PDB file of C-alpha atoms in Angstrom:
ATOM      1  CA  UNK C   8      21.411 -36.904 121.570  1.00  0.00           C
ATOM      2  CA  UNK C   9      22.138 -33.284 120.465  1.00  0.00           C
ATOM      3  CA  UNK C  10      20.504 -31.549 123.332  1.00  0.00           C
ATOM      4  CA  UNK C  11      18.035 -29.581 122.056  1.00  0.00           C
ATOM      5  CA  UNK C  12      14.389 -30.408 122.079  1.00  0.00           C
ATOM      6  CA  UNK C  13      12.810 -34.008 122.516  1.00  0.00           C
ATOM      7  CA  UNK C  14       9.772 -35.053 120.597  1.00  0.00           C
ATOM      8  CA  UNK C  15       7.560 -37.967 120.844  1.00  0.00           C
ATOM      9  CA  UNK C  16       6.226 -39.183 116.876  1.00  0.00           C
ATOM     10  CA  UNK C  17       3.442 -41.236 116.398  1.00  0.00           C
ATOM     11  CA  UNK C  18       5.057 -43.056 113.294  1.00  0.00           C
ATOM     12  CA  UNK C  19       2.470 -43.238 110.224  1.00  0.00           C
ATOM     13  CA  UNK C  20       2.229 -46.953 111.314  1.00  0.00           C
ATOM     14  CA  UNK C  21       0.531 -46.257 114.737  1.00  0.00           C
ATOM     15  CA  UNK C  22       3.710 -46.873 116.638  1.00  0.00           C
ATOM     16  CA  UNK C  23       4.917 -44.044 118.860  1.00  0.00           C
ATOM     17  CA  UNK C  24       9.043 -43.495 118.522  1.00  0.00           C
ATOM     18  CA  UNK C  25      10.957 -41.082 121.170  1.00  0.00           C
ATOM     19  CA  UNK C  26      11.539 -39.594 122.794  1.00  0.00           C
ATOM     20  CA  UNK C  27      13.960 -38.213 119.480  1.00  0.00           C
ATOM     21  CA  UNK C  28      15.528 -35.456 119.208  1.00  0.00           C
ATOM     22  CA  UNK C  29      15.894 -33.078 116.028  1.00  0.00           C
ATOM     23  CA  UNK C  30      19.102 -34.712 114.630  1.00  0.00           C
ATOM     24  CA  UNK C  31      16.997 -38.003 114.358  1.00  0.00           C
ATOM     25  CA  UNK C  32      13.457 -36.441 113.652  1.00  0.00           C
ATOM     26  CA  UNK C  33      16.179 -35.026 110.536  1.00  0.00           C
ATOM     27  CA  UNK C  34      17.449 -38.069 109.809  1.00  0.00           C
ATOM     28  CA  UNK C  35      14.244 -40.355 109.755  1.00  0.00           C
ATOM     29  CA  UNK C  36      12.501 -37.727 107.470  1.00  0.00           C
ATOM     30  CA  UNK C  37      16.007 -37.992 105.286  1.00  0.00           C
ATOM     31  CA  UNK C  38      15.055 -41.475 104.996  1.00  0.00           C
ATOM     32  CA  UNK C  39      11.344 -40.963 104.067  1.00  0.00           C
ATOM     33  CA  UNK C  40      10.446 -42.894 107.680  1.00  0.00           C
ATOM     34  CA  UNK C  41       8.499 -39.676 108.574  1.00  0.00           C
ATOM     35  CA  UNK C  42       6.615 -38.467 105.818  1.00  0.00           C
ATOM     36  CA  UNK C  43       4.462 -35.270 107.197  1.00  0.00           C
ATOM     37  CA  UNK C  44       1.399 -36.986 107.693  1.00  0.00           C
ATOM     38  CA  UNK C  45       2.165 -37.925 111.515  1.00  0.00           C
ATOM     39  CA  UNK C  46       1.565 -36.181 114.844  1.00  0.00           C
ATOM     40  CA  UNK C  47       4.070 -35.670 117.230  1.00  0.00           C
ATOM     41  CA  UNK C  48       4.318 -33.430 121.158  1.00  0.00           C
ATOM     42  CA  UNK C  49       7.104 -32.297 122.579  1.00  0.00           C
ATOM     43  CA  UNK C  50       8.518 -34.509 125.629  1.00  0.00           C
ATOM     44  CA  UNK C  51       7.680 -35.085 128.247  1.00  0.00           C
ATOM     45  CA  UNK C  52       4.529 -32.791 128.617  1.00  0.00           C
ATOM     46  CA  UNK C  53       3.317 -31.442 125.289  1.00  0.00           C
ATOM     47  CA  UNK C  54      -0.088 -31.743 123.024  1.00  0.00           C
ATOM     48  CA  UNK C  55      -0.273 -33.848 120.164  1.00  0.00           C
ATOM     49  CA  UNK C  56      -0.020 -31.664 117.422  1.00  0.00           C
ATOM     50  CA  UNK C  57       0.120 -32.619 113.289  1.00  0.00           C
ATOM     51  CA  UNK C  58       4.171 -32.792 112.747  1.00  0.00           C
ATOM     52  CA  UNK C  59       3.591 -29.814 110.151  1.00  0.00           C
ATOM     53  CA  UNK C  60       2.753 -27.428 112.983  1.00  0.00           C
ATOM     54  CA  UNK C  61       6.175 -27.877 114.973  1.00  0.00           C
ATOM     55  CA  UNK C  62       8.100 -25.331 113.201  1.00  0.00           C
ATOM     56  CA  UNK C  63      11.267 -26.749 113.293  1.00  0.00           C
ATOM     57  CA  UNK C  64       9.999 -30.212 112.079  1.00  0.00           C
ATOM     58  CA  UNK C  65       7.876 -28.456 109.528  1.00  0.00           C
ATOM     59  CA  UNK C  66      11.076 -26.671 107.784  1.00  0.00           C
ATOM     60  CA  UNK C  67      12.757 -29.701 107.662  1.00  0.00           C
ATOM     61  CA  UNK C  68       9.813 -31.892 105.930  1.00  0.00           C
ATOM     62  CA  UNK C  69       9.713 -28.385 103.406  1.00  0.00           C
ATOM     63  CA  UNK C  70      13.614 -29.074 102.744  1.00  0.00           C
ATOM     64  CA  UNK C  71      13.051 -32.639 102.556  1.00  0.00           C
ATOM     65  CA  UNK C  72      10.442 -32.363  99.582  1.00  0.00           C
ATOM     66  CA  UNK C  73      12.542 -29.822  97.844  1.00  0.00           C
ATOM     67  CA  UNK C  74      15.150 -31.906  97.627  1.00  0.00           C
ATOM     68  CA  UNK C  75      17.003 -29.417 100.071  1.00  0.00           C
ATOM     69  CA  UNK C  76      18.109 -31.506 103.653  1.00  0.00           C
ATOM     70  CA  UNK C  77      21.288 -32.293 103.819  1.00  0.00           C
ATOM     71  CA  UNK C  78      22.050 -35.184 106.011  1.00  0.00           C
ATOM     72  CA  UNK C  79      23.768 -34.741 109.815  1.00  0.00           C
ATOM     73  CA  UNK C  80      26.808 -36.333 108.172  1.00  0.00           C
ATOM     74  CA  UNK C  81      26.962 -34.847 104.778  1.00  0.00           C
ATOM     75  CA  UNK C  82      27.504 -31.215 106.188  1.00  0.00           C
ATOM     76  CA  UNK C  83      30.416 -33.367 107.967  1.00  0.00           C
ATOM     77  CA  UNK C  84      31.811 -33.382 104.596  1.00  0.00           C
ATOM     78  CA  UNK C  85      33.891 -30.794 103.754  1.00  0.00           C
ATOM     79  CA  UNK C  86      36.217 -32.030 100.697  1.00  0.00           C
ATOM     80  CA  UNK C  87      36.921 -34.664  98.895  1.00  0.00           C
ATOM     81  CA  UNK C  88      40.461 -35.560  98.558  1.00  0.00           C
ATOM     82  CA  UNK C  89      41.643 -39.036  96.734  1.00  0.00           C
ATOM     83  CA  UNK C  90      44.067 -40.677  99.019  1.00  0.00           C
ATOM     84  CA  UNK C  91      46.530 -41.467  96.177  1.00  0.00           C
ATOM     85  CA  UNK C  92      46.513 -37.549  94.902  1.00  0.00           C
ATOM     86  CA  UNK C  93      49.584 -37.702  97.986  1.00  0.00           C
ATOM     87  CA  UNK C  94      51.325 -40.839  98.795  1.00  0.00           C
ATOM     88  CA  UNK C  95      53.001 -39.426 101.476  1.00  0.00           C
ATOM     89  CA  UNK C  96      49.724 -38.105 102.829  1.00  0.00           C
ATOM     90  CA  UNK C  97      48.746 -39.427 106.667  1.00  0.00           C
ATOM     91  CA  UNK C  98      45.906 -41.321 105.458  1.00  0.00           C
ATOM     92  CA  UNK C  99      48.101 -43.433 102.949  1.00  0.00           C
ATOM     93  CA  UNK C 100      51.313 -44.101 105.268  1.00  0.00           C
ATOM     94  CA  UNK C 101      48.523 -45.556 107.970  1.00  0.00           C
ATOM     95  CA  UNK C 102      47.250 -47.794 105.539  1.00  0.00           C
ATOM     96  CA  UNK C 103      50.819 -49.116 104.456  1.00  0.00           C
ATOM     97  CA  UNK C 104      51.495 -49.518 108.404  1.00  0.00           C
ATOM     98  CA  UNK C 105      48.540 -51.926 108.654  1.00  0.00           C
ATOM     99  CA  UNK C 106      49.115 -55.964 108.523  1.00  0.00           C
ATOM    100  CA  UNK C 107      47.341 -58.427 107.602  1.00  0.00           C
ATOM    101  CA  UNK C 108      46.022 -60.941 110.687  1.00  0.00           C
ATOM    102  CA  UNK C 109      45.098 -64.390 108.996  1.00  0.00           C
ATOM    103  CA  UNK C 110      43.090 -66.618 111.866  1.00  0.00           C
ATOM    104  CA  UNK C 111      43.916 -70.343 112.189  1.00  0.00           C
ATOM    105  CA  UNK C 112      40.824 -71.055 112.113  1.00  0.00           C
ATOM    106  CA  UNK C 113      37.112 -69.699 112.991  1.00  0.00           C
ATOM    107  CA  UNK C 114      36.823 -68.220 116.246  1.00  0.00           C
ATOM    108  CA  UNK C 115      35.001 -70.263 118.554  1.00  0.00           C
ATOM    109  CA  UNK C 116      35.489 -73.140 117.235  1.00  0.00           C
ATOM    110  CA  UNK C 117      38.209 -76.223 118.062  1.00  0.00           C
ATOM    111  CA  UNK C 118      41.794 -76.210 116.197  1.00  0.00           C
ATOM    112  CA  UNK C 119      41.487 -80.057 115.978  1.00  0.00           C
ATOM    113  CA  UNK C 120      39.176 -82.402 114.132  1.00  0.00           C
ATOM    114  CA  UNK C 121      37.693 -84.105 117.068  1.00  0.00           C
ATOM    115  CA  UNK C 122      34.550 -82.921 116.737  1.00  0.00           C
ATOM    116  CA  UNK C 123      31.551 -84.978 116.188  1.00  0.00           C
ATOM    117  CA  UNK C 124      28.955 -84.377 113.116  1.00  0.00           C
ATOM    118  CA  UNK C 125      25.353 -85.211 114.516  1.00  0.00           C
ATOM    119  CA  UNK C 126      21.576 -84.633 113.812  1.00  0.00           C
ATOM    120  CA  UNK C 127      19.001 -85.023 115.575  1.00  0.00           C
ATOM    121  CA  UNK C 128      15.431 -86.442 114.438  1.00  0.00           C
ATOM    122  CA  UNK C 129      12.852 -86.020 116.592  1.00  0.00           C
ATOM    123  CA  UNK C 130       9.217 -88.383 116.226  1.00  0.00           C
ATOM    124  CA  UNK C 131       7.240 -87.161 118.712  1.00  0.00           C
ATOM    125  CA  UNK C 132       8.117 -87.712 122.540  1.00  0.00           C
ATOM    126  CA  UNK C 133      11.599 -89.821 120.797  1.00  0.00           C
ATOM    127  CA  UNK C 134      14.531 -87.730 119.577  1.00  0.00           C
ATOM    128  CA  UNK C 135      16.942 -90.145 117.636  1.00  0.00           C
ATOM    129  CA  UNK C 136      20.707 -88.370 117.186  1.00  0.00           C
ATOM    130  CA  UNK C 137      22.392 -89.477 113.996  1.00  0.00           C
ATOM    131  CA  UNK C 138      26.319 -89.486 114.022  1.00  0.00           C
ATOM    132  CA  UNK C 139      27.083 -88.409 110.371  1.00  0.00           C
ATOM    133  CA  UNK C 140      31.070 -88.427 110.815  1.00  0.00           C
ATOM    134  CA  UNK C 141      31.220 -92.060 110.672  1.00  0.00           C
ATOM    135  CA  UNK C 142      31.055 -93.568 107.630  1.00  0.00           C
ATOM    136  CA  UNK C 143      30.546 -97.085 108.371  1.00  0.00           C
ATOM    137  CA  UNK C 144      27.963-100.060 107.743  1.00  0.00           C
ATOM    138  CA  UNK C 145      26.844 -99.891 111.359  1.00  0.00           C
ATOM    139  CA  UNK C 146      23.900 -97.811 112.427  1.00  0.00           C
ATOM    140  CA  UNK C 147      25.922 -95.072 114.627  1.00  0.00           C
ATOM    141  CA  UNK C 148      22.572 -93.744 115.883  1.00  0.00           C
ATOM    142  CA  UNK C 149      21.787 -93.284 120.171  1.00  0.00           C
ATOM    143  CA  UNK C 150      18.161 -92.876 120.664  1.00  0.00           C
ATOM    144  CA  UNK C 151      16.867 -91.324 123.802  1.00  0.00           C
ATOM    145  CA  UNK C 152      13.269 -89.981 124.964  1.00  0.00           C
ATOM    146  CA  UNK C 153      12.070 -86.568 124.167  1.00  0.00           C
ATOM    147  CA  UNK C 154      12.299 -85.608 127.975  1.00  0.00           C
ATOM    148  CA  UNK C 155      15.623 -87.490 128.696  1.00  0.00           C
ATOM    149  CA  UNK C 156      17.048 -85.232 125.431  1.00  0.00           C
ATOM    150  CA  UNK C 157      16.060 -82.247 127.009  1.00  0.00           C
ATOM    151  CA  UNK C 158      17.650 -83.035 129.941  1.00  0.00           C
ATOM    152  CA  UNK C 159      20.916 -84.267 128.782  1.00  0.00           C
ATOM    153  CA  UNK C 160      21.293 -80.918 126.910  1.00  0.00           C
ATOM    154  CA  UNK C 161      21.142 -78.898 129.643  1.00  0.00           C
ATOM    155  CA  UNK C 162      23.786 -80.399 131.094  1.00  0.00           C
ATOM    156  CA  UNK C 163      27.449 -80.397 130.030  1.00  0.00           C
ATOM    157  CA  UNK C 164      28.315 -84.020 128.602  1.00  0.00           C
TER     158      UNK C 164
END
């Protein structure tokens, strides 16, 4: 938070946001989320007031609708600067530094192929679990009650 004031909104949608603090009052009017027409107090004892008669709320919904706030991080801005206009410039010799990390395979899951391709149909109280990495003539299928399923998934097989 930026440590000035704290406000409580009633959004235009009945719900109540805060307590918020002028840097996100700014940047929810910045994204047309607060449009003028709500009320707001200031936290944690304050009356519920239109937004328009908080002053600094007020200026910024004025700048807002004269196409005059500037975003928290646009005044972080302060030039633009193409990285390649240098190469030798900081920005470019970190880039060069970095490698590339290829993965073996996706996280969290096992390196070989033992793993087992299943669904389950359920009917029911009956869950039926289909094993669709065999390819054979046989019907690979287990079935098991609804309750005995439940069970059995809870615990580690």
């Amino acid at each position: 938070m930026d440590g000035g004031p704290l406000y409580k909104v009633q959004h235009h949608s009945g719900r109540i946001l805060g307590p918020v603090g002028l840097d996100r009052i700014k940047r929810l009017i910045k994204r047309r989320e607060i449009r003028g027409t709500e009320v707001a107090r200031r936290y944690p004892e304050g009356q519920w007031l239109s937004i328009n008669n908080i002053p600094e709320i007020s200026e910024m919904l004025l700048l807002q609708a004269q196409g005059k706030l500037q975003d928290p991080l646009d005044s972080l801005q302060t030039s633009y600067e193409p990285i390649l206009s240098n190469p030798h410039s900081r920005a470019v010799v970190h880039a060069q530094a970095m490698k590339t990390m290829i993965l073996d395979s996706r996280p969290g899951r096992p390196k070989d192929d033992s793993e087992q391709l299943t669904e389950l149909i359920t009917l029911g109280n009956q869950a039926k679990i289909v094993d669709l990495s065999e390819s054979g003539n046989e019907d690979p299928t287990q079935r098991v009650r609804g309750d005995d399923f439940h069970q059995n998934r809870s615990s580690p097989s």
